């Protein structure tokens, strides 16, 4: 079996996955109702008319916490795969994983220290 025939389903799925969002956005512009009005253009704040300026200052630290959460969520997934095959790993691979975890802990400590939330 050639390499092309083995990876053809993966390539087709990748093309479909990458093309779905742009095509959905493109076709939604044709099928959605377009009825502009003053009511639809108004700022919405919990069902009432906005008082004062509707601009809200958002702290950047929430983005940092969100990014750290997503990173550790992905890391947890990869570590589960690593833990399943732990007994089959060589000693060198185990050392690399521990080093990887140490780098992650240092990175998170740095990110949280920079926000002033950690006493390190």
JSON list of C-alpha atoms in Angstrom, two decimals:
[
{"chain": "A", "resi": 1, "resn": "UNK", "atom": "CA", "xyz": [0.00, 0.00, 0.00]},
{"chain": "A", "resi": 2, "resn": "UNK", "atom": "CA", "xyz": [1.45, 3.35, -0.93]},
{"chain": "A", "resi": 3, "resn": "UNK", "atom": "CA", "xyz": [1.78, 6.31, 1.35]},
{"chain": "A", "resi": 4, "resn": "UNK", "atom": "CA", "xyz": [-0.76, 8.34, -0.65]},
{"chain": "A", "resi": 5, "resn": "UNK", "atom": "CA", "xyz": [-3.52, 5.76, -0.30]},
{"chain": "A", "resi": 6, "resn": "UNK", "atom": "CA", "xyz": [-2.84, 5.37, 3.42]},
{"chain": "A", "resi": 7, "resn": "UNK", "atom": "CA", "xyz": [-3.13, 9.09, 4.16]},
{"chain": "A", "resi": 8, "resn": "UNK", "atom": "CA", "xyz": [-5.85, 9.97, 1.66]},
{"chain": "A", "resi": 9, "resn": "UNK", "atom": "CA", "xyz": [-8.67, 9.76, 4.26]},
{"chain": "A", "resi": 10, "resn": "UNK", "atom": "CA", "xyz": [-6.69, 12.02, 6.60]},
{"chain": "A", "resi": 11, "resn": "UNK", "atom": "CA", "xyz": [-6.12, 14.54, 3.82]},
{"chain": "A", "resi": 12, "resn": "UNK", "atom": "CA", "xyz": [-9.81, 14.52, 2.83]},
{"chain": "A", "resi": 13, "resn": "UNK", "atom": "CA", "xyz": [-10.84, 15.04, 6.47]},
{"chain": "A", "resi": 14, "resn": "UNK", "atom": "CA", "xyz": [-8.33, 17.87, 6.86]},
{"chain": "A", "resi": 15, "resn": "UNK", "atom": "CA", "xyz": [-9.65, 19.62, 3.76]},
{"chain": "A", "resi": 16, "resn": "UNK", "atom": "CA", "xyz": [-13.23, 19.23, 4.95]},
{"chain": "A", "resi": 17, "resn": "UNK", "atom": "CA", "xyz": [-12.38, 20.47, 8.45]},
{"chain": "A", "resi": 18, "resn": "UNK", "atom": "CA", "xyz": [-10.47, 23.50, 7.17]},
{"chain": "A", "resi": 19, "resn": "UNK", "atom": "CA", "xyz": [-13.11, 24.34, 4.58]},
{"chain": "A", "resi": 20, "resn": "UNK", "atom": "CA", "xyz": [-16.19, 23.97, 6.76]},
{"chain": "A", "resi": 21, "resn": "UNK", "atom": "CA", "xyz": [-15.93, 27.22, 8.74]},
{"chain": "A", "resi": 22, "resn": "UNK", "atom": "CA", "xyz": [-15.21, 29.53, 5.78]},
{"chain": "A", "resi": 23, "resn": "UNK", "atom": "CA", "xyz": [-17.95, 27.90, 3.69]},
{"chain": "A", "resi": 24, "resn": "UNK", "atom": "CA", "xyz": [-20.46, 28.11, 6.55]},
{"chain": "A", "resi": 25, "resn": "UNK", "atom": "CA", "xyz": [-19.65, 31.79, 7.02]},
{"chain": "A", "resi": 26, "resn": "UNK", "atom": "CA", "xyz": [-19.85, 32.47, 3.29]},
{"chain": "A", "resi": 27, "resn": "UNK", "atom": "CA", "xyz": [-23.22, 30.73, 2.83]},
{"chain": "A", "resi": 28, "resn": "UNK", "atom": "CA", "xyz": [-24.70, 32.25, 5.99]},
{"chain": "A", "resi": 29, "resn": "UNK", "atom": "CA", "xyz": [-24.35, 35.70, 4.44]},
{"chain": "A", "resi": 30, "resn": "UNK", "atom": "CA", "xyz": [-26.77, 34.65, 1.69]},
{"chain": "A", "resi": 31, "resn": "UNK", "atom": "CA", "xyz": [-29.38, 32.87, 3.79]},
{"chain": "A", "resi": 32, "resn": "UNK", "atom": "CA", "xyz": [-29.68, 35.11, 6.84]},
{"chain": "A", "resi": 33, "resn": "UNK", "atom": "CA", "xyz": [-32.32, 37.82, 6.99]},
{"chain": "A", "resi": 34, "resn": "UNK", "atom": "CA", "xyz": [-30.97, 41.31, 6.50]},
{"chain": "A", "resi": 35, "resn": "UNK", "atom": "CA", "xyz": [-33.34, 43.79, 8.13]},
{"chain": "A", "resi": 36, "resn": "UNK", "atom": "CA", "xyz": [-31.28, 46.61, 9.65]},
{"chain": "A", "resi": 37, "resn": "UNK", "atom": "CA", "xyz": [-33.01, 48.81, 12.20]},
{"chain": "A", "resi": 38, "resn": "UNK", "atom": "CA", "xyz": [-32.13, 51.27, 14.90]},
{"chain": "A", "resi": 39, "resn": "UNK", "atom": "CA", "xyz": [-33.19, 48.72, 17.53]},
{"chain": "A", "resi": 40, "resn": "UNK", "atom": "CA", "xyz": [-30.76, 46.07, 16.23]},
{"chain": "A", "resi": 41, "resn": "UNK", "atom": "CA", "xyz": [-27.86, 48.52, 16.10]},
{"chain": "A", "resi": 42, "resn": "UNK", "atom": "CA", "xyz": [-28.33, 49.62, 19.72]},
{"chain": "A", "resi": 43, "resn": "UNK", "atom": "CA", "xyz": [-26.01, 48.36, 22.44]},
{"chain": "A", "resi": 44, "resn": "UNK", "atom": "CA", "xyz": [-27.53, 45.58, 24.52]},
{"chain": "A", "resi": 45, "resn": "UNK", "atom": "CA", "xyz": [-26.86, 45.47, 28.26]},
{"chain": "A", "resi": 46, "resn": "UNK", "atom": "CA", "xyz": [-28.88, 42.84, 30.10]},
{"chain": "A", "resi": 47, "resn": "UNK", "atom": "CA", "xyz": [-32.14, 43.82, 28.45]},
{"chain": "A", "resi": 48, "resn": "UNK", "atom": "CA", "xyz": [-32.05, 47.49, 29.43]},
{"chain": "A", "resi": 49, "resn": "UNK", "atom": "CA", "xyz": [-30.91, 50.70, 27.83]},
{"chain": "A", "resi": 50, "resn": "UNK", "atom": "CA", "xyz": [-27.22, 51.37, 28.47]},
{"chain": "A", "resi": 51, "resn": "UNK", "atom": "CA", "xyz": [-26.44, 54.11, 30.96]},
{"chain": "A", "resi": 52, "resn": "UNK", "atom": "CA", "xyz": [-23.50, 56.25, 29.97]},
{"chain": "A", "resi": 53, "resn": "UNK", "atom": "CA", "xyz": [-20.82, 54.89, 27.68]},
{"chain": "A", "resi": 54, "resn": "UNK", "atom": "CA", "xyz": [-21.09, 51.20, 26.81]},
{"chain": "A", "resi": 55, "resn": "UNK", "atom": "CA", "xyz": [-17.32, 50.71, 26.64]},
{"chain": "A", "resi": 56, "resn": "UNK", "atom": "CA", "xyz": [-15.95, 48.40, 29.34]},
{"chain": "A", "resi": 57, "resn": "UNK", "atom": "CA", "xyz": [-12.31, 48.19, 30.37]},
{"chain": "A", "resi": 58, "resn": "UNK", "atom": "CA", "xyz": [-11.32, 44.50, 30.46]},
{"chain": "A", "resi": 59, "resn": "UNK", "atom": "CA", "xyz": [-8.28, 43.40, 32.43]},
{"chain": "A", "resi": 60, "resn": "UNK", "atom": "CA", "xyz": [-5.63, 41.53, 30.49]},
{"chain": "A", "resi": 61, "resn": "UNK", "atom": "CA", "xyz": [-4.98, 39.09, 33.34]},
{"chain": "A", "resi": 62, "resn": "UNK", "atom": "CA", "xyz": [-8.14, 37.18, 32.45]},
{"chain": "A", "resi": 63, "resn": "UNK", "atom": "CA", "xyz": [-6.66, 36.41, 29.06]},
{"chain": "A", "resi": 64, "resn": "UNK", "atom": "CA", "xyz": [-3.49, 35.12, 30.72]},
{"chain": "A", "resi": 65, "resn": "UNK", "atom": "CA", "xyz": [-5.48, 32.82, 32.99]},
{"chain": "A", "resi": 66, "resn": "UNK", "atom": "CA", "xyz": [-7.47, 31.59, 29.99]},
{"chain": "A", "resi": 67, "resn": "UNK", "atom": "CA", "xyz": [-4.35, 30.87, 27.98]},
{"chain": "A", "resi": 68, "resn": "UNK", "atom": "CA", "xyz": [-2.73, 29.06, 30.92]},
{"chain": "A", "resi": 69, "resn": "UNK", "atom": "CA", "xyz": [-5.90, 26.98, 31.33]},
{"chain": "A", "resi": 70, "resn": "UNK", "atom": "CA", "xyz": [-5.97, 26.00, 27.65]},
{"chain": "A", "resi": 71, "resn": "UNK", "atom": "CA", "xyz": [-2.29, 25.11, 27.69]},
{"chain": "A", "resi": 72, "resn": "UNK", "atom": "CA", "xyz": [-2.69, 22.87, 30.73]},
{"chain": "A", "resi": 73, "resn": "UNK", "atom": "CA", "xyz": [-5.81, 21.33, 29.29]},
{"chain": "A", "resi": 74, "resn": "UNK", "atom": "CA", "xyz": [-3.84, 20.25, 26.23]},
{"chain": "A", "resi": 75, "resn": "UNK", "atom": "CA", "xyz": [-0.90, 19.16, 28.36]},
{"chain": "A", "resi": 76, "resn": "UNK", "atom": "CA", "xyz": [-3.20, 16.99, 30.48]},
{"chain": "A", "resi": 77, "resn": "UNK", "atom": "CA", "xyz": [-4.37, 15.23, 27.33]},
{"chain": "A", "resi": 78, "resn": "UNK", "atom": "CA", "xyz": [-0.82, 14.53, 26.21]},
{"chain": "A", "resi": 79, "resn": "UNK", "atom": "CA", "xyz": [0.22, 13.41, 29.69]},
{"chain": "A", "resi": 80, "resn": "UNK", "atom": "CA", "xyz": [-2.63, 10.92, 29.81]},
{"chain": "A", "resi": 81, "resn": "UNK", "atom": "CA", "xyz": [-1.28, 9.34, 26.64]},
{"chain": "A", "resi": 82, "resn": "UNK", "atom": "CA", "xyz": [2.18, 9.32, 28.18]},
{"chain": "A", "resi": 83, "resn": "UNK", "atom": "CA", "xyz": [0.91, 7.76, 31.42]},
{"chain": "A", "resi": 84, "resn": "UNK", "atom": "CA", "xyz": [-0.84, 4.94, 29.55]},
{"chain": "A", "resi": 85, "resn": "UNK", "atom": "CA", "xyz": [2.42, 3.88, 27.92]},
{"chain": "A", "resi": 86, "resn": "UNK", "atom": "CA", "xyz": [4.65, 4.71, 30.92]},
{"chain": "A", "resi": 87, "resn": "UNK", "atom": "CA", "xyz": [5.96, 1.18, 31.41]},
{"chain": "A", "resi": 88, "resn": "UNK", "atom": "CA", "xyz": [6.94, 0.90, 27.75]},
{"chain": "A", "resi": 89, "resn": "UNK", "atom": "CA", "xyz": [8.98, 4.13, 27.79]},
{"chain": "A", "resi": 90, "resn": "UNK", "atom": "CA", "xyz": [12.74, 4.13, 28.03]},
{"chain": "A", "resi": 91, "resn": "UNK", "atom": "CA", "xyz": [14.53, 5.88, 30.88]},
{"chain": "A", "resi": 92, "resn": "UNK", "atom": "CA", "xyz": [15.58, 8.66, 28.52]},
{"chain": "A", "resi": 93, "resn": "UNK", "atom": "CA", "xyz": [11.96, 9.30, 27.51]},
{"chain": "A", "resi": 94, "resn": "UNK", "atom": "CA", "xyz": [10.94, 9.48, 31.17]},
{"chain": "A", "resi": 95, "resn": "UNK", "atom": "CA", "xyz": [13.67, 12.03, 31.86]},
{"chain": "A", "resi": 96, "resn": "UNK", "atom": "CA", "xyz": [12.49, 14.15, 28.91]},
{"chain": "A", "resi": 97, "resn": "UNK", "atom": "CA", "xyz": [8.90, 14.11, 30.17]},
{"chain": "A", "resi": 98, "resn": "UNK", "atom": "CA", "xyz": [9.99, 15.18, 33.66]},
{"chain": "A", "resi": 99, "resn": "UNK", "atom": "CA", "xyz": [12.08, 17.98, 32.12]},
{"chain": "A", "resi": 100, "resn": "UNK", "atom": "CA", "xyz": [9.07, 19.00, 30.04]},
{"chain": "A", "resi": 101, "resn": "UNK", "atom": "CA", "xyz": [6.89, 19.19, 33.15]},
{"chain": "A", "resi": 102, "resn": "UNK", "atom": "CA", "xyz": [9.54, 21.24, 34.94]},
{"chain": "A", "resi": 103, "resn": "UNK", "atom": "CA", "xyz": [9.64, 23.74, 32.07]},
{"chain": "A", "resi": 104, "resn": "UNK", "atom": "CA", "xyz": [5.84, 24.00, 32.18]},
{"chain": "A", "resi": 105, "resn": "UNK", "atom": "CA", "xyz": [5.82, 24.66, 35.90]},
{"chain": "A", "resi": 106, "resn": "UNK", "atom": "CA", "xyz": [8.48, 27.37, 35.52]},
{"chain": "A", "resi": 107, "resn": "UNK", "atom": "CA", "xyz": [6.46, 28.95, 32.68]},
{"chain": "A", "resi": 108, "resn": "UNK", "atom": "CA", "xyz": [3.24, 29.02, 34.67]},
{"chain": "A", "resi": 109, "resn": "UNK", "atom": "CA", "xyz": [5.02, 30.38, 37.74]},
{"chain": "A", "resi": 110, "resn": "UNK", "atom": "CA", "xyz": [6.48, 33.14, 35.57]},
{"chain": "A", "resi": 111, "resn": "UNK", "atom": "CA", "xyz": [3.10, 33.98, 34.03]},
{"chain": "A", "resi": 112, "resn": "UNK", "atom": "CA", "xyz": [1.37, 34.14, 37.39]},
{"chain": "A", "resi": 113, "resn": "UNK", "atom": "CA", "xyz": [4.24, 36.02, 39.06]},
{"chain": "A", "resi": 114, "resn": "UNK", "atom": "CA", "xyz": [4.12, 38.59, 36.31]},
{"chain": "A", "resi": 115, "resn": "UNK", "atom": "CA", "xyz": [0.45, 39.13, 37.14]},
{"chain": "A", "resi": 116, "resn": "UNK", "atom": "CA", "xyz": [1.34, 39.56, 40.82]},
{"chain": "A", "resi": 117, "resn": "UNK", "atom": "CA", "xyz": [-0.69, 36.57, 41.98]},
{"chain": "A", "resi": 118, "resn": "UNK", "atom": "CA", "xyz": [2.11, 34.23, 43.16]},
{"chain": "A", "resi": 119, "resn": "UNK", "atom": "CA", "xyz": [4.59, 34.66, 46.00]},
{"chain": "A", "resi": 120, "resn": "UNK", "atom": "CA", "xyz": [7.50, 32.94, 44.22]}
]
